[in-house]
Amino acid sequence: GAGVSQTPSNKVTEKGKYVELRCDPISGHTALYWYRQSLGQGPEFLIYFQGTGAADDSGLPNDRFFAVRPEGSVSTLKIQRTERGDSAVYLCASASGRPPETQYFGPGTRLLVL
Amino acid sequence: DQQVKQNSPSLSVQEGRISILNCDYTNSMFDYFLWYKKYPAEGPTFLISISSIKDKNEDGRFTVFLNKSAKHLSLHIVPSQPGDSAVYFCAASSAGRDDKIIFGKGTRLHILP
């Protein structure tokens, strides 16, 4: 079956602009995670959804970052007033439940803020 | 403050030999540990996991060892194959208490012909 997909695969934007990153999880997976991976680092947790609700958003770095999952499937990560430090690969993962259920990752969106 | 540490940024191993990747953690609440493998331009792929109630888990060429007293785990790959060249991430969670998975920085494994 289809895995986790993320669009766009690459996004270049200018400092101060707004961006939206989309994640399509594996069908039927109730859990959805967003991570950010900077160069030379491992994935860093941002937010976790169980169904439509954000169960844990403690990893969001500041209020410029927001994510939604209105119908419990597709999720959108929104970044306002982008800064150069936001440049990273944004990874989405889905799972059939909470840990220790295996998380399946998408290929990521590479965001570059100029 | 890194809770999951992979102190070797890279490792080179001859094809056919054993690859040993190491990982240390600081949070004693972690009770579930995972290894992910990542190729360039792809997302991480789950490889193998171990619960804290075990000290070893084996899956084909991959074995993970857990030493709770030392807060240390290792991934053994034997025999190493060219397709094993990738970045390997160690990760940990407090399954059932916390929904986060904490990742290390990764170790880049090069399998030499």
Tab-separated table of C-alpha atoms in Angstrom:
chain	number	residue	atom	x	y	z
A	1	GLY	CA	0.000	0.000	0.000
A	2	ALA	CA	0.958	3.662	-0.221
A	3	GLY	CA	3.314	5.042	2.370
A	4	VAL	CA	3.422	8.479	3.939
A	5	SER	CA	3.627	11.219	1.338
A	6	GLN	CA	4.684	14.824	1.813
A	7	THR	CA	4.313	17.809	-0.474
A	8	PRO	CA	6.093	19.768	-1.688
A	9	SER	CA	9.353	17.841	-1.692
A	10	ASN	CA	11.264	21.119	-1.797
A	11	LYS	CA	10.224	24.644	-0.888
A	12	VAL	CA	12.259	27.810	-1.275
A	13	THR	CA	10.847	30.959	0.273
A	14	GLU	CA	11.962	34.374	1.386
A	15	LYS	CA	12.386	35.492	4.954
A	16	GLY	CA	9.103	36.750	6.353
A	17	LYS	CA	6.857	34.688	4.093
A	18	TYR	CA	4.235	32.128	5.102
A	19	VAL	CA	4.558	28.462	4.133
A	20	GLU	CA	2.380	25.376	4.387
A	21	LEU	CA	3.727	21.839	4.339
A	22	ARG	CA	1.385	18.927	3.752
A	23	CYS	CA	1.459	15.357	5.011
A	24	ASP	CA	-0.680	12.445	3.818
A	25	PRO	CA	-0.367	9.608	6.339
A	26	ILE	CA	-0.848	5.914	5.741
A	27	SER	CA	-4.560	5.202	5.439
A	28	GLY	CA	-6.084	4.236	8.761
A	29	HIS	CA	-3.220	5.504	10.894
A	30	THR	CA	-4.612	7.523	13.770
A	31	ALA	CA	-1.306	8.895	15.024
A	32	LEU	CA	0.590	11.552	13.087
A	33	TYR	CA	3.867	13.216	14.017
A	34	TRP	CA	5.847	16.158	12.699
A	35	TYR	CA	9.611	16.341	13.130
A	36	ARG	CA	12.248	18.792	12.016
A	37	GLN	CA	15.715	17.666	10.993
A	38	SER	CA	18.481	20.244	10.752
A	39	LEU	CA	21.809	19.524	9.103
A	40	GLY	CA	23.883	17.076	11.117
A	41	GLN	CA	21.108	16.425	13.613
A	42	GLY	CA	18.568	13.724	14.190
A	43	PRO	CA	14.835	14.319	13.759
A	44	GLU	CA	13.494	16.643	16.447
A	45	PHE	CA	9.910	16.184	17.645
A	46	LEU	CA	7.520	19.058	16.939
A	47	ILE	CA	3.922	17.891	17.425
A	48	TYR	CA	1.824	14.734	17.713
A	49	PHE	CA	-1.798	14.236	16.665
A	50	GLN	CA	-4.082	11.458	17.799
A	51	GLY	CA	-7.023	11.700	15.437
A	52	THR	CA	-7.948	15.347	14.891
A	53	GLY	CA	-6.517	16.707	18.114
A	54	ALA	CA	-2.980	17.788	18.909
A	55	ALA	CA	-2.134	15.492	21.808
A	56	ASP	CA	1.311	16.982	22.353
A	57	ASP	CA	2.612	20.190	20.779
A	58	SER	CA	5.447	20.725	23.229
A	59	GLY	CA	8.071	20.547	20.481
A	60	LEU	CA	6.831	23.522	18.479
A	61	PRO	CA	9.643	26.089	18.815
A	62	ASN	CA	7.430	29.206	19.000
A	63	ASP	CA	4.035	30.577	18.045
A	64	ARG	CA	5.036	31.039	14.411
A	65	PHE	CA	4.563	27.288	14.024
A	66	PHE	CA	1.111	25.741	13.908
A	67	ALA	CA	-0.275	22.434	12.655
A	68	VAL	CA	-3.758	21.142	11.932
A	69	ARG	CA	-5.373	17.834	11.110
A	70	PRO	CA	-9.039	18.762	10.670
A	71	GLU	CA	-10.395	15.421	9.487
A	72	GLY	CA	-7.993	13.106	11.247
A	73	SER	CA	-6.095	12.240	8.096
A	74	VAL	CA	-4.102	14.861	6.149
A	75	SER	CA	-2.110	17.315	8.241
A	76	THR	CA	-0.683	20.716	7.400
A	77	LEU	CA	2.247	22.328	9.178
A	78	LYS	CA	2.075	26.100	8.893
A	79	ILE	CA	4.984	28.457	9.473
A	80	GLN	CA	4.383	32.193	9.658
A	81	ARG	CA	6.988	34.936	9.151
A	82	THR	CA	9.643	32.417	8.197
A	83	GLU	CA	13.200	32.957	9.382
A	84	ARG	CA	16.467	31.651	7.941
A	85	GLY	CA	16.808	29.405	10.995
A	86	ASP	CA	13.633	27.580	9.943
A	87	SER	CA	15.545	26.030	7.037
A	88	ALA	CA	15.509	22.273	7.592
A	89	VAL	CA	13.908	19.044	6.414
A	90	TYR	CA	10.420	18.683	7.865
A	91	LEU	CA	9.476	15.046	8.339
A	92	CYS	CA	6.048	13.595	8.895
A	93	ALA	CA	5.415	10.129	10.327
A	94	SER	CA	2.273	8.143	10.978
A	95	ALA	CA	1.532	5.156	13.169
A	96	SER	CA	-1.420	2.947	14.038
A	97	GLY	CA	-1.163	4.119	17.639
A	98	ARG	CA	1.055	5.577	20.319
A	99	PRO	CA	4.584	4.309	20.967
A	100	PRO	CA	5.682	1.568	20.848
A	101	GLU	CA	3.743	1.330	17.607
A	102	THR	CA	6.173	1.781	14.727
A	103	GLN	CA	6.276	5.206	13.127
A	104	TYR	CA	6.515	5.265	9.340
A	105	PHE	CA	8.181	8.324	7.901
A	106	GLY	CA	7.554	10.230	4.709
A	107	PRO	CA	10.417	11.496	2.525
A	108	GLY	CA	10.278	14.966	4.053
A	109	THR	CA	9.946	18.515	2.750
A	110	ARG	CA	13.223	20.374	2.400
A	111	LEU	CA	12.541	24.018	3.332
A	112	LEU	CA	15.029	26.722	2.462
A	113	VAL	CA	14.424	30.239	3.721
A	114	LEU	CA	16.507	32.841	1.920
B	1	ASP	CA	21.096	18.574	26.406
B	2	GLN	CA	21.152	15.408	24.328
B	3	GLN	CA	19.147	12.609	25.933
B	4	VAL	CA	20.196	10.161	23.213
B	5	LYS	CA	23.826	10.286	22.156
B	6	GLN	CA	25.565	8.740	19.213
B	7	ASN	CA	29.161	9.740	19.687
B	8	SER	CA	30.512	8.380	16.404
B	9	PRO	CA	29.472	10.583	13.483
B	10	SER	CA	30.770	8.014	11.016
B	11	LEU	CA	32.019	4.452	10.788
B	12	SER	CA	33.677	2.507	7.968
B	13	VAL	CA	33.492	-1.273	7.844
B	14	GLN	CA	34.701	-3.813	5.322
B	15	GLU	CA	31.991	-5.694	3.452
B	16	GLY	CA	31.319	-9.037	5.116
B	17	ARG	CA	32.577	-7.915	8.538
B	18	ILE	CA	30.521	-6.905	11.573
B	19	SER	CA	29.296	-3.322	11.960
B	20	ILE	CA	28.721	-2.147	15.532
B	21	LEU	CA	26.900	1.120	16.100
B	22	ASN	CA	26.711	2.496	19.611
B	23	CYS	CA	24.223	4.662	21.451
B	24	ASP	CA	24.029	6.045	24.985
B	25	TYR	CA	21.068	7.598	26.752
B	26	THR	CA	20.657	9.643	29.891
B	27	ASN	CA	16.946	9.448	30.708
B	28	SER	CA	16.240	6.466	32.954
B	29	MET	CA	12.517	6.755	32.106
B	30	PHE	CA	13.144	5.513	28.577
B	31	ASP	CA	11.768	2.000	28.222
B	32	TYR	CA	11.655	1.454	24.501
B	33	PHE	CA	14.500	1.845	22.034
B	34	LEU	CA	14.572	1.865	18.264
B	35	TRP	CA	17.012	2.001	15.390
B	36	TYR	CA	16.128	3.747	12.159
B	37	LYS	CA	18.059	3.709	8.902
B	38	LYS	CA	18.078	6.628	6.500
B	39	TYR	CA	19.170	6.891	2.875
B	40	PRO	CA	19.729	10.324	1.272
B	41	ALA	CA	16.537	12.136	0.231
B	42	GLU	CA	14.363	9.538	1.979
B	43	GLY	CA	12.672	9.468	5.347
B	44	PRO	CA	14.017	7.251	8.141
B	45	THR	CA	12.961	3.603	7.933
B	46	PHE	CA	12.327	1.527	11.030
B	47	LEU	CA	14.909	-1.230	11.446
B	48	ILE	CA	14.624	-2.907	14.837
B	49	SER	CA	13.487	-2.151	18.365
B	50	ILE	CA	13.910	-3.438	21.896
B	51	SER	CA	11.884	-3.100	25.058
B	52	SER	CA	13.653	-2.426	28.337
B	53	ILE	CA	12.488	-5.806	29.672
B	54	LYS	CA	14.853	-7.477	27.214
B	55	ASP	CA	18.587	-7.275	26.710
B	56	LYS	CA	18.748	-8.586	23.157
B	57	ASN	CA	16.569	-8.633	20.084
B	58	GLU	CA	17.553	-10.244	16.815
B	59	ASP	CA	16.099	-9.906	13.321
B	60	GLY	CA	18.075	-11.547	10.558
B	61	ARG	CA	21.436	-9.813	10.194
B	62	PHE	CA	20.487	-7.161	12.766
B	63	THR	CA	20.806	-7.547	16.533
B	64	VAL	CA	20.237	-4.885	19.137
B	65	PHE	CA	21.765	-5.231	22.603
B	66	LEU	CA	20.592	-3.233	25.605
B	67	ASN	CA	22.611	-2.667	28.779
B	68	LYS	CA	20.268	-0.825	31.121
B	69	SER	CA	22.748	-0.386	33.938
B	70	ALA	CA	25.149	1.351	31.582
B	71	LYS	CA	22.334	3.127	29.698
B	72	HIS	CA	23.876	1.852	26.507
B	73	LEU	CA	22.621	0.066	23.442
B	74	SER	CA	24.287	-1.157	20.308
B	75	LEU	CA	23.257	-2.338	16.878
B	76	HIS	CA	25.198	-5.193	15.315
B	77	ILE	CA	24.992	-5.883	11.598
B	78	VAL	CA	26.579	-9.099	10.419
B	79	PRO	CA	27.627	-9.680	7.747
B	80	SER	CA	27.719	-6.080	6.533
B	81	GLN	CA	26.556	-5.527	2.968
B	82	PRO	CA	26.965	-2.571	0.553
B	83	GLY	CA	23.266	-1.713	0.889
B	84	ASP	CA	23.808	-1.134	4.606
B	85	SER	CA	25.638	2.118	3.824
B	86	ALA	CA	23.309	4.740	5.309
B	87	VAL	CA	22.807	6.950	8.345
B	88	TYR	CA	21.609	5.053	11.412
B	89	PHE	CA	19.594	6.816	14.104
B	90	CYS	CA	19.185	5.520	17.615
B	91	ALA	CA	15.926	6.610	19.245
B	92	ALA	CA	14.191	6.176	22.579
B	93	SER	CA	10.790	6.707	24.131
B	94	SER	CA	8.895	6.290	27.382
B	95	ALA	CA	6.188	4.181	25.777
B	96	GLY	CA	2.861	4.622	27.475
B	97	ARG	CA	3.952	7.731	29.371
B	98	ASP	CA	5.093	10.031	26.607
B	99	ASP	CA	4.335	10.119	22.936
B	100	LYS	CA	7.665	11.566	21.844
B	101	ILE	CA	10.495	9.637	20.301
B	102	ILE	CA	13.871	11.227	20.974
B	103	PHE	CA	16.484	10.697	18.292
B	104	GLY	CA	20.255	10.774	18.398
B	105	LYS	CA	22.264	12.690	15.815
B	106	GLY	CA	22.987	9.597	13.769
B	107	THR	CA	26.011	7.620	12.645
B	108	ARG	CA	26.924	7.422	8.970
B	109	LEU	CA	27.950	3.871	8.114
B	110	HIS	CA	30.164	3.254	5.059
B	111	ILE	CA	30.535	-0.329	3.891
B	112	LEU	CA	33.790	-0.672	1.994
B	113	PRO	CA	34.104	-3.132	-0.911
